[in-house]
Amino acid sequence: MPLTHNDNLFQSSATRLIGKGLGAGAAGSEPLEADAAGWRILEGEVSLPVAVLRDSALQHNLAWMRRFMDAYGVELAPHGKTTMSPELFAMQLDAGAWGITLATAPQVRDAYRHGLRRVLVANQLVDRANMAIVSGLLADPDFEFCCLVDSAANAQALGAFFAAQGRRLRLLLEIGVAGGRTGVRDEAQVREVVDAIAQWPQSLALVGVETYEGVLKDEAGIRALLRRTLATLQALRVEGAFAEPRALLSGAGSAWYDVVAEEFAEVARDPGVRVLLRPGCYLTHDAGAYREADARIHASNPVARQLAEGLRPALQLWACVQSRPEPGRAIVGLGKRDAAFDAGLPLPVLRYREGDAAPQPAPAHWRLAAIMDQHAFLELADDDDLRVGDLLCFDICHPCLTFDKWRHLLRVDDAWRVTGVVRTYF
Amino acid sequence: MPLTHNDNLFQSSATRLIGKGLGAGAAGSEPLEADAAGWRILEGEVSLPVAVLRDSALQHNLAWMRRFMDAYGVELAPHGKTTMSPELFAMQLDAGAWGITLATAPQVRDAYRHGLRRVLVANQLVDRANMAIVSGLLADPDFEFCCLVDSAANAQALGAFFAAQGRRLRLLLEIGVAGGRTGVRDEAQVREVVDAIAQWPQSLALVGVETYEGVLKDEAGIRALLRRTLATLQALRVEGAFAEPRALLSGAGSAWYDVVAEEFAEVARDPGVRVLLRPGCYLTHDAGAYREADARIHASNPVARQLAEGLRPALQLWACVQSRPEPGRAIVGLGKRDAAFDAGLPLPVLRYREGDAAPQPAPAHWRLAAIMDQHAFLELADDDDLRVGDLLCFDICHPCLTFDKWRHLLRVDDAWRVTGVVRTYF
C-alpha cells in the first residue's frame, strides 16, 4: 500500500526550506527545495551541523529487513515514531511494509495528511481531543486503523465516545508484565477489558492482541511474555472474542524483533492470524544500543547469519570544529539541540579538512567527553592535528531522539553529495 | 526596537496549525489558528500532551527582569536559543530588551525573517555556509550583528571570507578559562586574535569583549573571570583596538546574571561602554536548576531581595494518565519527545479529573521514576486515587530542551484557557 501523493500539496520543488542543516540560498536566504540536489557537504555548501541519511545504507537496511521478515513469514509495521518522516514511510511501504506503526493521534493525523492509510497505534488513546482526531479520520472508509487498550476504564470511555460519534474503533488488547509499562498483567485484567469491549459492539471491535517486549532486558523473560501473548490470542480466538476473521498479533521493538519472529513464525502460517512486527530503528540503525542488538542477533539468529552483513548506520551528523582553546580539547558546533545524548554521545568517525581528497577515519581515541545545548567537547591527544574549521562526521546513538531535533534531513550519496530532502513532523 | 511585522507573512489567523498539542479542528482535522483562542485544556479541547505558557507568569518574569537590569544600568540581550520563538522575542523587545542573543546562523536567519534586526551571536562563526548566511543578511544596512571570535585561525578565515563578499563583520573577543569551553585562555591568545583581526580592517571590526561564566560552578572563579574580562576590555580600549566609540561588554547566562550585573555595573556607567547581559531562561523559568539559581540570587543579591517574589515557572505540560496497570504505578502519555529530561524529570504539580471545579495540587509524594520516548512512569502510593483519563500538570526542568520538542506552545490564562499560539523555529 504505497502512500498516495497528496503529500505533493505540502512539498514541491518551489518550497522554500526553513531551518538548520540546509544549503544557503541566494544571498544567504532560505534555499528552494529545487536547489537541494547536488549540495556538497564537503565543499561548505551546507550549514553545519547537518543531519544526513546515506542512501546506500537506507537501501541496504530496507532490503535486509524485508528478507528477514519474509524468511519468517511475518509482516512489517515499522514504528514510524522514530522518524516521523513521510518520505521515509513511503520508502518503507515501497519495500513491502504492511503499514506504519505510530504512537499518538497527532502523529496519525500528520501521516494521514501525507497519504498514509494503514496505521497501528501502539498506544492507548485516552484523552478526548485525541479521540476526536482519530474519529475524524475514520470518516474515510479507506483508512485502516487500530490502537491498544489495557483497561476496562479506557474501553468504557472509548466505547461511549465512539458510539456518540457513530464510528467503530478497532482495538488490540495489550499484554504487559508486572513491573513493566502498559498492558494487562494477568487473566483477570484480560477478562475485565474483553468484557468491557463487548459492552460496546457498535463502537468497539476487538481485532487482536499486542505486546511490547522491549520493557524487558532478558531473553527468557521476553520469550515467556511472547508465549503468554500468543496463548491469550489463541484463547480469545477459541471463545470468539475477535470481531474479524483474521486476528492481529503484534510485537517487537527494534532490539528483539528476531526473538519475536522466532516465537510468532509458526502462528504466522495460520490463515486466521496476521503477525505484525514493529521495529522502527532498523531503517537508520545506530552505533549504540541497536548496534549491540545487531551483534546479538547475528550471533544467535540463523536467518540473520545467512544474510551475512547486518544493518548499517545510515543517520550521521557533520559538524565543524569551532575552537581549539587548549591542547587535547576541541569544541565542536554540535549539541543536545542536534543529537540524542541519552544512550551514548555521538561518536566521531570521520574527519575532513578543506583540500583533502576525501574524509579520513577519525582516530580511535577521539571521543566526546561532554555535550551542551549547542556545543560538544572533543577529547584528543595533545599533539593531534585538528584545526578550527575542520569537519567531523559523527555516528549517533538512539535515532529517535536525533530525528526529533531536525525538521529536515538531507539524503546523501557516498561522496556526501545531497540527493534529496527528507522532512519530519514532530 | 520592536520586531517589524513582516512575520505576518508567515502566520495569520487563516494558517492551519500542524502538529501536536493543539485543539482538534473540524472532524479532527488540523485546526485554524483563528480557532485557538478559547480552547479549554481542562475540557478536553486540546490534544495531550500539550506545552503551555502561562501569560501571568510571562508578564511577571518580563517585568521582573526589566527592573533588575534597570537597577544595575545594564542592558538585556536575552538568549533566544532557549525559545526560538518570534512571538516571545517580540515580548522581550517590547519589555525593553536591547536585542536578542542567538547561537547559530540558521537561528539568525529565522529570527531575521520574523523581523529581528539586532542580534548578538554568542558563538563563533566557522563554516562557510554559515558565513554565507550571515553575509547575505548583512546586505541590509538596518541589520545590526556581531559574533564571537577566539582564535587567529577563525579571524583569518572570517577576514578572507567577508573581504571576498565586500562586507564587514563585527566581532567580540571571547574570554574563556582553562578547562572551560570556548574563549581565549591567556594574554598571548588575546594578542594573537587581536592582531589577526587587525590584518583585515576592511572586513573585520573588533567591537567588544565577551565571556560566558556559566561553564564555571563557583562564585569566586566566576568573579575572577568577569574581572579578567573587564580588564581585557579596558586594556583594549587603551590601545585603541576597538573599531567603534562605544565598546560592547557582554556576559551572563541564566544562572549567574546577578553576579555579572554586580561586577559590570560600574563600567556600565561609562558612556564608552555598553554592557549586555544574556540570560534567556528567565522568561519561562523552571522548577529545576533555575529555581535553585533563583533561590541563591534572592539570598545574596540586594536588588532581587527588594523585588520580593522571584521568577515564576511559566512553561508547563499537561498530560493524561493512559494506564494504571499496577497499584503504585501510573503510565502517563508524556515522554522524552515532549520534555527535557537531562536536568531532572518533569515534576507533577496539579491533577484534574473531568467534573472537578478546578485542578488540585498533586500529592507531594508523586514523582516520575522514569521516562521513555512517549511515556512517563509515575510512582504513587498503592491506594492513591488516580484513574485512566485523569489529567496531570507538570513543571519542567530545563526550558531549552523542552521548547525544542514543540513547534507550537499555547499561551493560557490562569483558568487554562488558551489565549494564543506561540511558534518555535528549531
Coordinates of N, CA and C in Angstrom, one line a residue, chain A residues 199-271:
Chain A
Q199 N -19.3 -4.8 25.7 CA -20.5 -4.0 26.0 C -20.7 -2.9 24.9
W200 N -19.8 -2.7 24.0 CA -19.9 -1.7 23.0 C -19.8 -2.2 21.6
P201 N -20.6 -3.2 21.2 CA -20.4 -3.9 19.9 C -20.5 -2.9 18.8
Q202 N -21.3 -1.9 18.9 CA -21.5 -0.9 17.8 C -20.2 -0.1 17.6
S203 N -19.6 0.3 18.7 CA -18.5 1.3 18.6 C -17.1 0.7 18.9
L204 N -17.0 -0.5 19.4 CA -15.6 -1.1 19.6 C -15.6 -2.5 19.0
A205 N -14.4 -2.8 18.4 CA -14.2 -4.1 17.8 C -12.8 -4.6 18.3
L206 N -12.8 -5.7 19.0 CA -11.5 -6.3 19.4 C -11.0 -7.1 18.2
V207 N -9.8 -6.7 17.7 CA -9.3 -7.4 16.5 C -8.0 -8.1 16.7
G208 N -7.4 -8.1 17.9 CA -6.2 -8.8 18.0 C -5.5 -8.5 19.4
V209 N -4.3 -8.9 19.5 CA -3.5 -8.9 20.8 C -2.1 -8.3 20.4
E210 N -1.6 -7.6 21.4 CA -0.3 -6.9 21.2 C 0.5 -7.0 22.4
T211 N 1.8 -7.0 22.2 CA 2.7 -6.8 23.4 C 4.0 -6.0 22.9
Y212 N 4.6 -5.4 23.9 CA 5.9 -4.8 23.7 C 6.9 -5.4 24.6
E213 N 7.8 -6.2 24.0 CA 8.7 -7.0 24.8 C 9.9 -6.1 25.3
G214 N 10.1 -4.9 24.7 CA 11.3 -4.1 24.9 C 11.4 -3.6 26.3
V215 N 10.3 -3.7 27.1 CA 10.5 -3.2 28.5 C 11.3 -4.3 29.3
L216 N 11.5 -5.5 28.8 CA 12.3 -6.5 29.4 C 13.7 -6.5 28.9
K217 N 14.6 -7.0 29.7 CA 16.0 -7.0 29.2 C 16.6 -8.4 29.0
D218 N 15.8 -9.4 29.5 CA 16.4 -10.8 29.4 C 15.6 -11.7 28.4
E219 N 16.3 -12.5 27.7 CA 15.6 -13.2 26.6 C 14.6 -14.2 27.1
A220 N 14.9 -14.8 28.3 CA 14.0 -15.8 28.8 C 12.6 -15.1 29.2
G221 N 12.7 -14.0 29.8 CA 11.5 -13.2 30.2 C 10.8 -12.8 29.0
I222 N 11.5 -12.4 28.0 CA 10.8 -12.0 26.7 C 10.1 -13.1 26.1
R223 N 10.8 -14.3 26.0 CA 10.1 -15.4 25.4 C 8.8 -15.8 26.2
A224 N 8.9 -15.7 27.5 CA 7.7 -16.1 28.3 C 6.6 -15.1 28.0
L225 N 6.9 -13.8 27.9 CA 5.9 -12.8 27.6 C 5.3 -13.1 26.2
L226 N 6.1 -13.4 25.3 CA 5.6 -13.6 23.9 C 4.7 -14.9 23.9
R227 N 5.1 -15.9 24.6 CA 4.2 -17.1 24.7 C 2.9 -16.8 25.4
R228 N 2.9 -16.0 26.4 CA 1.7 -15.7 27.1 C 0.8 -14.8 26.2
T229 N 1.4 -14.0 25.4 CA 0.7 -13.2 24.5 C 0.0 -14.1 23.4
L230 N 0.8 -15.0 22.9 CA 0.2 -15.9 21.9 C -0.9 -16.8 22.5
A231 N -0.7 -17.3 23.7 CA -1.7 -18.1 24.4 C -3.0 -17.3 24.6
T232 N -2.8 -16.0 24.9 CA -4.0 -15.2 25.1 C -4.8 -15.0 23.8
L233 N -4.0 -14.8 22.7 CA -4.6 -14.7 21.4 C -5.4 -16.0 21.0
Q234 N -4.8 -17.1 21.3 CA -5.5 -18.4 20.9 C -6.7 -18.6 21.8
A235 N -6.6 -18.3 23.0 CA -7.8 -18.4 23.9 C -8.9 -17.5 23.5
L236 N -8.6 -16.3 23.1 CA -9.6 -15.4 22.7 C -10.2 -15.8 21.3
R237 N -9.4 -16.4 20.5 CA -10.0 -16.9 19.2 C -11.0 -18.0 19.5
V238 N -10.6 -18.9 20.4 CA -11.5 -20.1 20.8 C -12.8 -19.6 21.3
E239 N -12.8 -18.5 22.1 CA -14.0 -18.0 22.7 C -14.8 -17.1 21.7
G240 N -14.2 -16.8 20.5 CA -14.9 -16.0 19.6 C -14.9 -14.5 19.9
A241 N -13.8 -14.1 20.6 CA -13.8 -12.7 21.1 C -13.5 -11.7 20.0
F242 N -12.9 -12.1 18.9 CA -12.5 -11.2 17.9 C -13.6 -10.9 16.9
A243 N -13.6 -9.6 16.4 CA -14.7 -9.1 15.6 C -14.4 -9.4 14.1
E244 N -13.2 -9.8 13.8 CA -12.8 -10.0 12.4 C -12.3 -11.4 12.2
P245 N -12.4 -12.0 11.0 CA -11.9 -13.4 10.8 C -10.4 -13.6 11.0
R246 N -9.7 -12.6 10.6 CA -8.2 -12.7 10.8 C -7.8 -11.9 12.0
A247 N -7.3 -12.5 13.0 CA -6.9 -11.8 14.2 C -5.4 -11.2 14.0
L248 N -5.2 -10.1 14.6 CA -3.9 -9.5 14.5 C -3.1 -9.9 15.8
L249 N -1.8 -10.2 15.5 CA -0.9 -10.4 16.6 C 0.4 -9.6 16.4
S250 N 0.7 -8.7 17.3 CA 1.8 -7.8 17.1 C 2.7 -7.7 18.3
G251 N 4.0 -7.6 18.0 CA 5.0 -7.4 19.0 C 6.2 -6.8 18.3
A252 N 7.3 -6.6 19.1 CA 8.6 -6.3 18.6 C 8.9 -4.8 18.5
G253 N 9.9 -4.4 19.3 CA 10.6 -3.1 19.1 C 11.8 -3.4 18.2
S254 N 12.8 -2.5 18.3 CA 14.0 -2.6 17.4 C 15.1 -3.5 18.0
A255 N 15.0 -3.9 19.2 CA 16.1 -4.7 19.8 C 15.9 -6.2 19.8
W256 N 14.6 -6.7 19.8 CA 14.4 -8.1 20.0 C 13.5 -8.7 18.9
Y257 N 13.4 -8.0 17.8 CA 12.5 -8.5 16.7 C 12.8 -9.9 16.2
D258 N 14.1 -10.3 16.4 CA 14.4 -11.6 16.0 C 13.8 -12.7 16.8
V259 N 13.8 -12.4 18.1 CA 13.2 -13.4 19.1 C 11.6 -13.4 18.8
V260 N 11.0 -12.2 18.6 CA 9.6 -12.2 18.3 C 9.3 -13.0 17.0
A261 N 10.1 -12.8 16.0 CA 9.9 -13.5 14.8 C 10.0 -15.0 15.0
E262 N 11.0 -15.4 15.8 CA 11.1 -16.9 16.1 C 9.8 -17.4 16.8
E263 N 9.4 -16.7 17.8 CA 8.2 -17.1 18.6 C 6.9 -17.1 17.8
F264 N 6.8 -16.2 16.9 CA 5.5 -16.0 16.2 C 5.5 -16.6 14.8
A265 N 6.6 -17.2 14.4 CA 6.7 -17.7 13.0 C 5.6 -18.8 12.7
E266 N 5.4 -19.7 13.7 CA 4.5 -20.8 13.5 C 3.1 -20.3 13.3
V267 N 2.6 -19.4 14.2 CA 1.2 -19.0 14.1 C 1.1 -18.1 12.9
A268 N 2.2 -17.5 12.4 CA 2.1 -16.7 11.2 C 1.6 -17.5 10.0
R269 N 1.8 -18.8 10.0 CA 1.3 -19.7 8.9 C -0.2 -20.0 9.0
D270 N -0.8 -19.6 10.1 CA -2.2 -19.8 10.3 C -3.0 -18.7 9.5
P271 N -3.8 -19.1 8.5 CA -4.5 -18.0 7.8 C -5.4 -17.2 8.6

